[in-house]
mmCIF file of C-alpha atoms in Angstrom:
data_model
loop_
_atom_site.group_PDB
_atom_site.id
_atom_site.type_symbol
_atom_site.label_atom_id
_atom_site.label_comp_id
_atom_site.label_asym_id
_atom_site.label_seq_id
_atom_site.Cartn_x
_atom_site.Cartn_y
_atom_site.Cartn_z
ATOM 1 C CA MET A 24 -8.404 -36.790 14.393
ATOM 2 C CA ASN A 25 -9.537 -37.566 10.861
ATOM 3 C CA ILE A 26 -8.776 -40.582 8.699
ATOM 4 C CA LEU A 27 -6.018 -38.796 6.760
ATOM 5 C CA SER A 28 -4.102 -38.204 9.989
ATOM 6 C CA TYR A 29 -4.252 -41.906 10.798
ATOM 7 C CA ILE A 30 -3.052 -42.775 7.302
ATOM 8 C CA LEU A 31 -0.162 -40.308 7.602
ATOM 9 C CA TYR A 32 0.892 -41.684 11.003
ATOM 10 C CA PHE A 33 0.650 -45.236 9.686
ATOM 11 C CA LEU A 34 2.864 -44.396 6.695
ATOM 12 C CA LEU A 35 5.402 -42.647 8.919
ATOM 13 C CA ILE A 36 5.625 -45.592 11.310
ATOM 14 C CA ILE A 37 5.932 -48.132 8.470
ATOM 15 C CA SER A 38 8.626 -45.991 6.812
ATOM 16 C CA PHE A 39 10.570 -45.722 10.053
ATOM 17 C CA ILE A 40 10.370 -49.484 10.663
ATOM 18 C CA ALA A 41 11.408 -50.225 7.072
ATOM 19 C CA ALA A 42 14.358 -47.812 7.348
ATOM 20 C CA VAL A 43 15.559 -49.444 10.573
ATOM 21 C CA PHE A 44 15.277 -53.007 9.254
ATOM 22 C CA THR A 45 16.892 -52.249 5.891
ATOM 23 C CA GLY A 46 19.746 -50.242 7.397
ATOM 24 C CA ASN A 47 18.738 -46.995 5.705
ATOM 25 C CA GLY A 48 18.161 -44.953 8.864
ATOM 26 C CA GLY A 49 20.968 -42.550 7.986
ATOM 27 C CA ASN A 50 19.609 -42.006 4.495
ATOM 28 C CA VAL A 51 16.137 -41.313 5.873
ATOM 29 C CA SER A 52 17.391 -38.760 8.387
ATOM 30 C CA SER A 53 19.456 -36.944 5.737
ATOM 31 C CA ALA A 54 16.467 -37.013 3.353
ATOM 32 C CA VAL A 55 14.262 -35.511 6.081
ATOM 33 C CA ALA A 56 16.792 -32.746 6.714
ATOM 34 C CA SER A 57 17.324 -31.902 3.035
ATOM 35 C CA GLY A 58 13.594 -32.232 2.324
ATOM 36 C CA SER A 59 12.692 -29.723 5.016
ATOM 37 C CA ILE A 60 15.303 -27.278 3.707
ATOM 38 C CA ASP A 61 13.902 -27.693 0.175
ATOM 39 C CA ALA A 62 10.363 -27.176 1.500
ATOM 40 C CA VAL A 63 11.347 -23.884 3.159
ATOM 41 C CA LYS A 64 13.118 -22.687 -0.014
ATOM 42 C CA LEU A 65 10.103 -23.620 -2.132
ATOM 43 C CA SER A 66 7.737 -21.848 0.282
ATOM 44 C CA ILE A 67 9.832 -18.680 0.134
ATOM 45 C CA ASN A 68 9.931 -18.796 -3.676
ATOM 46 C CA ILE A 69 6.183 -19.315 -3.901
ATOM 47 C CA LEU A 70 5.623 -16.500 -1.399
ATOM 48 C CA ALA A 71 7.828 -14.201 -3.491
ATOM 49 C CA MET A 72 5.941 -15.121 -6.676
ATOM 50 C CA MET A 73 2.551 -14.637 -4.988
ATOM 51 C CA THR A 74 3.666 -11.265 -3.604
ATOM 52 C CA PHE A 75 4.852 -10.175 -7.031
ATOM 53 C CA TRP A 76 1.616 -11.211 -8.722
ATOM 54 C CA SER A 77 -0.496 -9.665 -5.968
ATOM 55 C CA GLY A 78 1.263 -6.392 -6.767
ATOM 56 C CA ILE A 79 0.576 -6.932 -10.455
ATOM 57 C CA ILE A 80 -3.105 -7.498 -9.624
ATOM 58 C CA ARG A 81 -3.200 -4.192 -7.740
ATOM 59 C CA LEU A 82 -1.727 -2.487 -10.804
ATOM 60 C CA ALA A 83 -4.247 -4.307 -13.006
ATOM 61 C CA GLU A 84 -7.058 -3.006 -10.797
ATOM 62 C CA LYS A 85 -5.751 0.559 -11.051
ATOM 63 C CA CYS A 86 -5.348 0.266 -14.845
ATOM 64 C CA GLY A 87 -8.827 -1.191 -15.298
ATOM 65 C CA ILE A 88 -7.701 -4.646 -16.447
ATOM 66 C CA THR A 89 -9.717 -6.415 -13.752
ATOM 67 C CA ASP A 90 -12.776 -4.375 -14.749
ATOM 68 C CA PHE A 91 -12.171 -5.458 -18.337
ATOM 69 C CA LEU A 92 -11.933 -9.115 -17.249
ATOM 70 C CA ASN A 93 -15.066 -8.646 -15.162
ATOM 71 C CA LYS A 94 -16.955 -7.395 -18.229
ATOM 72 C CA ILE A 95 -15.762 -10.423 -20.196
ATOM 73 C CA ILE A 96 -16.801 -12.996 -17.600
ATOM 74 C CA SER A 97 -20.007 -11.246 -16.419
ATOM 75 C CA PRO A 98 -22.224 -12.861 -19.085
ATOM 76 C CA PHE A 99 -20.924 -16.304 -18.118
ATOM 77 C CA ILE A 100 -21.471 -15.626 -14.432
ATOM 78 C CA LYS A 101 -25.008 -14.378 -15.116
ATOM 79 C CA PHE A 102 -25.722 -17.459 -17.231
ATOM 80 C CA LEU A 103 -24.377 -19.937 -14.674
ATOM 81 C CA PHE A 104 -25.722 -18.160 -11.574
ATOM 82 C CA PRO A 105 -28.909 -16.341 -12.579
ATOM 83 C CA LYS A 106 -30.269 -15.934 -9.050
ATOM 84 C CA ALA A 107 -26.927 -15.225 -7.409
ATOM 85 C CA THR A 108 -26.161 -12.350 -9.764
ATOM 86 C CA LYS A 109 -29.368 -10.567 -8.756
ATOM 87 C CA ASP A 110 -27.614 -9.900 -5.446
ATOM 88 C CA ASP A 111 -24.822 -7.349 -5.992
ATOM 89 C CA LYS A 112 -22.683 -8.588 -3.090
ATOM 90 C CA CYS A 113 -22.877 -12.195 -4.224
ATOM 91 C CA PHE A 114 -22.119 -11.235 -7.825
ATOM 92 C CA GLY A 115 -19.100 -9.221 -6.667
ATOM 93 C CA TYR A 116 -17.719 -12.075 -4.564
ATOM 94 C CA ILE A 117 -18.152 -14.572 -7.396
ATOM 95 C CA SER A 118 -16.499 -12.204 -9.860
ATOM 96 C CA VAL A 119 -13.493 -11.502 -7.603
ATOM 97 C CA ASN A 120 -13.130 -15.216 -6.913
ATOM 98 C CA PHE A 121 -13.135 -16.146 -10.598
ATOM 99 C CA ILE A 122 -10.769 -13.358 -11.661
ATOM 100 C CA SER A 123 -8.313 -14.205 -8.862
ATOM 101 C CA ASN A 124 -8.372 -17.860 -9.873
ATOM 102 C CA MET A 125 -7.923 -16.974 -13.539
ATOM 103 C CA LEU A 126 -4.856 -14.920 -12.679
ATOM 104 C CA GLY A 127 -3.391 -17.752 -10.628
ATOM 105 C CA LEU A 128 -3.921 -16.169 -7.224
ATOM 106 C CA ALA A 129 -5.709 -19.019 -5.497
ATOM 107 C CA ASN A 130 -4.794 -17.657 -2.070
ATOM 108 C CA ALA A 131 -6.403 -14.337 -2.927
ATOM 109 C CA SER A 132 -9.504 -16.022 -4.311
ATOM 110 C CA THR A 133 -10.217 -18.088 -1.197
ATOM 111 C CA PRO A 134 -11.676 -15.267 0.950
ATOM 112 C CA ALA A 135 -13.938 -14.177 -1.920
ATOM 113 C CA GLY A 136 -15.024 -17.786 -2.452
ATOM 114 C CA ILE A 137 -15.911 -18.201 1.205
ATOM 115 C CA LYS A 138 -17.834 -14.917 1.159
ATOM 116 C CA ALA A 139 -19.658 -15.975 -2.021
ATOM 117 C CA ILE A 140 -20.806 -19.289 -0.534
ATOM 118 C CA THR A 141 -21.778 -17.585 2.735
ATOM 119 C CA ARG A 142 -23.794 -15.015 0.783
ATOM 120 C CA MET A 143 -25.405 -17.773 -1.314
ATOM 121 C CA ASN A 144 -26.483 -19.448 1.923
ATOM 122 C CA ASP A 145 -27.769 -16.124 3.306
ATOM 123 C CA ILE A 146 -29.978 -15.510 0.279
ATOM 124 C CA ASN A 147 -31.107 -19.171 0.197
ATOM 125 C CA LEU A 148 -29.850 -20.120 -3.238
ATOM 126 C CA SER A 149 -30.461 -23.571 -4.606
ATOM 127 C CA PHE A 150 -28.041 -26.465 -4.297
ATOM 128 C CA LYS A 151 -27.595 -26.259 -8.068
ATOM 129 C CA GLU A 152 -26.090 -22.756 -8.081
ATOM 130 C CA LYS A 153 -23.961 -23.388 -4.994
ATOM 131 C CA GLY A 154 -22.740 -26.665 -6.469
ATOM 132 C CA ARG A 155 -21.846 -25.033 -9.770
ATOM 133 C CA PHE A 156 -19.866 -22.381 -7.940
ATOM 134 C CA ILE A 157 -17.956 -24.945 -5.910
ATOM 135 C CA VAL A 158 -17.182 -27.032 -9.008
ATOM 136 C CA ILE A 159 -15.912 -24.032 -10.985
ATOM 137 C CA ASN A 160 -13.990 -22.713 -7.988
ATOM 138 C CA CYS A 161 -12.271 -26.059 -7.418
ATOM 139 C CA CYS A 162 -11.363 -26.559 -11.087
ATOM 140 C CA SER A 163 -10.784 -22.883 -11.941
ATOM 141 C CA ILE A 164 -9.707 -21.766 -15.383
ATOM 142 C CA GLN A 165 -6.113 -20.532 -15.207
ATOM 143 C CA LEU A 166 -4.780 -17.770 -17.444
ATOM 144 C CA ILE A 167 -1.569 -17.258 -15.472
ATOM 145 C CA PRO A 168 -0.483 -20.300 -13.398
ATOM 146 C CA THR A 169 1.674 -18.384 -10.899
ATOM 147 C CA SER A 170 2.066 -21.166 -8.314
ATOM 148 C CA VAL A 171 3.179 -23.759 -10.856
ATOM 149 C CA ALA A 172 5.492 -21.233 -12.492
ATOM 150 C CA ALA A 173 7.048 -20.479 -9.091
ATOM 151 C CA ILE A 174 7.667 -24.182 -8.501
ATOM 152 C CA ARG A 175 9.174 -24.542 -11.979
ATOM 153 C CA ALA A 176 11.416 -21.507 -11.383
ATOM 154 C CA ASN A 177 12.493 -22.932 -8.026
ATOM 155 C CA TYR A 178 13.657 -26.128 -9.710
ATOM 156 C CA GLY A 179 15.665 -24.341 -12.379
ATOM 157 C CA SER A 180 13.287 -23.943 -15.309
ATOM 158 C CA LEU A 181 14.659 -21.417 -17.794
ATOM 159 C CA SER A 182 11.169 -20.420 -18.886
ATOM 160 C CA PRO A 183 8.740 -21.198 -16.056
ATOM 161 C CA PHE A 184 5.788 -19.557 -17.831
ATOM 162 C CA ASP A 185 5.983 -21.620 -21.032
ATOM 163 C CA ILE A 186 3.147 -23.742 -19.626
ATOM 164 C CA ILE A 187 0.535 -20.985 -19.929
ATOM 165 C CA LEU A 188 -1.279 -22.346 -23.010
ATOM 166 C CA PRO A 189 -1.357 -26.014 -21.925
ATOM 167 C CA VAL A 190 -2.540 -25.023 -18.446
ATOM 168 C CA PHE A 191 -5.244 -22.764 -19.890
ATOM 169 C CA PHE A 192 -6.582 -25.435 -22.236
ATOM 170 C CA THR A 193 -6.481 -28.241 -19.690
ATOM 171 C CA SER A 194 -8.090 -26.096 -16.987
ATOM 172 C CA PHE A 195 -10.803 -24.971 -19.437
ATOM 173 C CA ILE A 196 -11.554 -28.562 -20.476
ATOM 174 C CA THR A 197 -11.533 -29.651 -16.829
ATOM 175 C CA VAL A 198 -14.081 -26.988 -15.867
ATOM 176 C CA ILE A 199 -16.374 -27.942 -18.770
ATOM 177 C CA PHE A 200 -16.123 -31.664 -17.968
ATOM 178 C CA ALA A 201 -16.646 -31.097 -14.221
ATOM 179 C CA LEU A 202 -19.722 -28.942 -14.903
ATOM 180 C CA MET A 203 -21.179 -31.619 -17.195
ATOM 181 C CA VAL A 204 -20.634 -34.299 -14.551
ATOM 182 C CA PHE A 205 -22.172 -32.055 -11.890
ATOM 183 C CA GLU A 206 -25.235 -31.339 -14.029
ATOM 184 C CA VAL A 207 -25.787 -35.067 -14.700
ATOM 185 C CA LEU A 208 -25.402 -35.931 -11.024
ATOM 186 C CA ASN A 209 -27.665 -33.049 -10.034
ATOM 187 C CA LEU A 210 -30.389 -34.255 -12.448
ATOM 188 C CA LYS A 211 -30.208 -37.720 -10.889
ATOM 189 C CA ARG A 212 -30.367 -36.129 -7.424
ATOM 190 C CA GLU A 213 -33.427 -34.076 -8.355
ATOM 191 C CA LYS A 214 -35.251 -37.142 -9.741
ATOM 192 C CA LYS A 215 -34.973 -38.970 -6.413
#
């Protein structure tokens, strides 16, 4: 068991003890019941949104939109991963991962991300390129934040996609900042 499991068990036990001693046991049990029902509803809504957008991605592939996005991001990928892009498989995995993340399909991007890192290990890429990929993959620039929009729709937002521009700008700034921090830390690592 890892440390997070211990922390979770500790918090659960403390919460239970606090509920018993404060006389809120009934409130806790009703909150657990309603919370689990809300969690199932939210999961179904997110699943529906992800299914919808996965279908849209398939249409985008057939219409050539993903190829268009690939052409747009290819120069950036080649700049950030010069050795990785010499390998067609690795380049393809990185490209699919980035496009899926950009379109808000984090679940769809995970297999491509795992394949990209595995391929980077197979072709013995440097820590620098693998680290850059992991940083960009974790931060990921979002064009269409489908998961957040699904959560907003679940909680009654009248326009769940009105967050597109703020999410794009904040995710873009986050990626740039995270890459700068990684490069500084990598320079210090290389000097040692």
